Amino acid sequence: MVRALLLPLAFAAAALAGCGSGAAAANDNGALPTLTGRVVDNAGLLSAGEEARLTARLGALEKSTSDQLVVVTVPSLEGEPIEKLALRLGRGWKIGQKGLDNGVLLIVAPTERRVRIEVGYGLEGLLTDDRAKAIIEQQLLPRFIAGQNADAIAAGALSISALLESDKRRPQPRPVKKAA
């Protein structure tokens, strides 16, 4: 279950002003960006403080639900469809718990004005296409249009987190027993 939308032109100008020349996005034949943590901001849209706050929030989400949410920004898709990059990142980075497929990626590509929420199979019933679309349209797009890139990313991630935390019916992994 996935959702991608083209961001309005106003986002492009605002986002490009905040982009560094950071690591390039993966293209069809290239290597994946390095998974450096819960937030991989290769487009340079977040300050160090914003990244730290978001990382802490995503860690708390994983601790309370076992769900893994990773935020990734890429300076450019380099011609690769965002859908394909999202699948390669999810599989290559192995986002989500084995056997639960409970990973989510929030991907932002400012150069192409694209954003996508990629959802693991285990969360498709909760984070549906319609819900992902609503998060993008209501939380991300208005902030991107206003030039508030970091706020957009944080609002999207927080909305996804809140939705994931709202479902207490999903099976959670059992703690591993330590050998005596």
Short mmCIF file of C-alpha atoms in Angstrom, two decimals:
data_model
loop_
_atom_site.label_atom_id
_atom_site.label_comp_id
_atom_site.label_asym_id
_atom_site.label_seq_id
_atom_site.Cartn_x
_atom_site.Cartn_y
_atom_site.Cartn_z
CA MET A 1 0.00 0.00 0.00
CA VAL A 2 1.65 3.18 -1.12
CA ARG A 3 0.99 6.77 -1.97
CA ALA A 4 2.92 9.29 -4.01
CA LEU A 5 1.92 12.77 -4.99
CA LEU A 6 3.48 15.49 -7.06
CA LEU A 7 4.15 18.50 -4.91
CA PRO A 8 3.08 21.93 -6.11
CA LEU A 9 5.57 24.19 -7.85
CA ALA A 10 5.79 26.47 -4.81
CA PHE A 11 7.39 23.62 -2.87
CA ALA A 12 10.13 23.22 -5.43
CA ALA A 13 11.41 26.75 -5.03
CA ALA A 14 11.27 26.58 -1.25
CA ALA A 15 12.82 23.15 -1.07
CA LEU A 16 15.63 23.92 -3.47
CA ALA A 17 16.69 26.84 -1.31
CA GLY A 18 17.31 24.41 1.55
CA CYS A 19 19.00 21.64 -0.41
CA GLY A 20 22.67 20.92 -0.14
CA SER A 21 24.65 18.90 -2.59
CA GLY A 22 24.54 15.90 -0.18
CA ALA A 23 24.64 12.28 -1.23
CA ALA A 24 22.92 11.50 -4.48
CA ALA A 25 19.79 9.42 -4.61
CA ALA A 26 20.01 5.91 -5.86
CA ASN A 27 19.28 5.49 -9.52
CA ASP A 28 18.21 2.30 -11.25
CA ASN A 29 21.77 0.99 -11.38
CA GLY A 30 23.21 2.77 -8.37
CA ALA A 31 23.73 1.85 -4.78
CA LEU A 32 21.18 2.75 -2.18
CA PRO A 33 21.82 5.73 0.06
CA THR A 34 23.34 4.62 3.34
CA LEU A 35 20.88 3.93 6.15
CA THR A 36 22.39 6.08 8.88
CA GLY A 37 19.45 6.07 11.31
CA ARG A 38 15.74 6.65 11.56
CA VAL A 39 16.15 9.91 9.64
CA VAL A 40 18.28 10.00 6.48
CA ASP A 41 18.27 13.64 5.36
CA ASN A 42 20.43 13.58 2.25
CA ALA A 43 18.59 16.60 0.81
CA GLY A 44 19.52 18.74 3.82
CA LEU A 45 15.96 19.81 4.64
CA LEU A 46 16.31 19.43 8.42
CA SER A 47 18.54 21.14 10.98
CA ALA A 48 20.52 18.95 13.37
CA GLY A 49 18.05 19.75 16.16
CA GLU A 50 15.02 18.94 14.00
CA GLU A 51 16.62 15.67 12.95
CA ALA A 52 17.41 14.76 16.57
CA ARG A 53 13.83 15.47 17.73
CA LEU A 54 12.38 13.44 14.87
CA THR A 55 14.81 10.58 15.51
CA ALA A 56 13.79 10.48 19.18
CA ARG A 57 10.08 10.44 18.24
CA LEU A 58 10.58 7.59 15.77
CA GLY A 59 12.56 5.64 18.36
CA ALA A 60 9.71 6.05 20.84
CA LEU A 61 7.27 4.81 18.19
CA GLU A 62 9.32 1.67 17.62
CA LYS A 63 9.63 1.05 21.36
CA SER A 64 5.88 1.35 21.94
CA THR A 65 4.64 -0.51 18.84
CA SER A 66 7.62 -2.33 17.25
CA ASP A 67 6.72 -0.49 14.01
CA GLN A 68 9.65 1.09 12.22
CA LEU A 69 9.20 4.45 10.50
CA VAL A 70 12.13 5.86 8.56
CA VAL A 71 12.16 9.35 7.03
CA VAL A 72 14.39 9.80 4.00
CA THR A 73 15.02 12.86 1.85
CA VAL A 74 16.95 12.64 -1.39
CA PRO A 75 18.24 15.63 -3.32
CA SER A 76 17.11 14.05 -6.59
CA LEU A 77 15.54 10.88 -7.88
CA GLU A 78 17.96 11.01 -10.83
CA GLY A 79 15.28 9.75 -13.19
CA GLU A 80 14.17 6.83 -11.03
CA PRO A 81 10.45 6.72 -10.23
CA ILE A 82 9.87 7.42 -6.53
CA GLU A 83 7.81 4.23 -6.33
CA LYS A 84 10.76 2.13 -7.45
CA LEU A 85 13.18 3.89 -5.11
CA ALA A 86 10.76 3.41 -2.22
CA LEU A 87 10.56 -0.33 -2.83
CA ARG A 88 14.33 -0.63 -3.19
CA LEU A 89 14.89 1.29 0.04
CA GLY A 90 12.31 -0.69 2.00
CA ARG A 91 13.70 -4.01 0.85
CA GLY A 92 17.36 -3.04 0.87
CA TRP A 93 17.23 -1.42 4.29
CA LYS A 94 14.91 -4.16 5.62
CA ILE A 95 12.56 -1.67 7.27
CA GLY A 96 10.11 -3.37 9.65
CA GLN A 97 10.29 -6.42 11.88
CA LYS A 98 10.88 -9.76 10.19
CA GLY A 99 7.62 -11.67 9.95
CA LEU A 100 5.51 -8.60 10.73
CA ASP A 101 6.38 -6.42 7.72
CA ASN A 102 5.63 -3.39 9.88
CA GLY A 103 7.85 -0.80 8.28
CA VAL A 104 6.95 2.58 6.81
CA LEU A 105 9.06 4.96 4.73
CA LEU A 106 8.31 8.65 4.32
CA ILE A 107 10.29 9.80 1.27
CA VAL A 108 10.73 13.38 0.09
CA ALA A 109 12.42 14.30 -3.20
CA PRO A 110 12.38 18.12 -3.39
CA THR A 111 13.95 18.51 -6.83
CA GLU A 112 11.14 16.55 -8.47
CA ARG A 113 8.57 17.80 -5.92
CA ARG A 114 7.58 14.25 -4.99
CA VAL A 115 6.64 12.70 -1.66
CA ARG A 116 5.65 9.12 -0.92
CA ILE A 117 4.55 7.02 1.99
CA GLU A 118 5.60 3.40 1.45
CA VAL A 119 3.88 0.91 3.77
CA GLY A 120 4.89 -2.64 4.65
CA TYR A 121 2.31 -5.38 4.09
CA GLY A 122 1.73 -5.81 7.81
CA LEU A 123 0.46 -2.23 8.17
CA GLU A 124 -1.59 -1.92 4.98
CA GLY A 125 -4.88 -2.45 6.81
CA LEU A 126 -4.13 0.44 9.15
CA LEU A 127 -2.17 2.89 6.99
CA THR A 128 -4.31 2.57 3.86
CA ASP A 129 -3.84 4.45 0.59
CA ASP A 130 -6.63 6.83 1.59
CA ARG A 131 -5.04 7.55 4.98
CA ALA A 132 -1.61 8.05 3.43
CA LYS A 133 -3.10 10.39 0.85
CA ALA A 134 -4.86 12.37 3.59
CA ILE A 135 -1.60 12.71 5.56
CA ILE A 136 0.20 13.96 2.46
CA GLU A 137 -2.56 16.36 1.44
CA GLN A 138 -3.43 17.68 4.90
CA GLN A 139 -0.12 17.62 6.77
CA LEU A 140 2.70 17.73 4.23
CA LEU A 141 1.53 19.73 1.21
CA PRO A 142 0.26 22.87 2.98
CA ARG A 143 3.54 23.17 4.88
CA PHE A 144 5.69 22.51 1.82
CA ILE A 145 3.75 25.15 -0.11
CA ALA A 146 4.39 27.61 2.74
CA GLY A 147 8.12 26.83 2.56
CA GLN A 148 8.10 25.03 5.91
CA ASN A 149 9.98 21.92 4.80
CA ALA A 150 11.07 20.70 8.23
CA ASP A 151 7.60 21.29 9.68
CA ALA A 152 6.07 19.37 6.78
CA ILE A 153 8.31 16.38 7.34
CA ALA A 154 7.75 16.44 11.11
CA ALA A 155 3.97 16.79 10.74
CA GLY A 156 3.83 13.90 8.29
CA ALA A 157 5.96 11.67 10.49
CA LEU A 158 3.96 12.58 13.60
CA SER A 159 0.66 11.86 11.83
CA ILE A 160 1.93 8.47 10.70
CA SER A 161 3.21 7.75 14.22
CA ALA A 162 -0.09 8.70 15.85
CA LEU A 163 -2.00 6.47 13.48
CA LEU A 164 0.32 3.52 14.12
CA GLU A 165 0.13 4.03 17.89
CA SER A 166 -3.67 4.11 17.76
CA ASP A 167 -3.93 0.44 16.78
CA LYS A 168 -3.52 -1.85 19.77
CA ARG A 169 -5.00 -4.90 18.05
CA ARG A 170 -1.98 -5.73 15.92
CA PRO A 171 0.20 -8.61 17.09
CA GLN A 172 3.46 -7.48 18.61
CA PRO A 173 6.66 -9.52 18.64
CA ARG A 174 7.28 -11.52 21.77
CA PRO A 175 10.37 -10.66 23.80
CA VAL A 176 13.25 -13.03 23.15
CA LYS A 177 14.01 -15.15 26.19
CA LYS A 178 17.60 -15.00 27.31
CA ALA A 179 19.44 -18.27 27.72
CA ALA A 180 20.14 -19.18 31.33
#
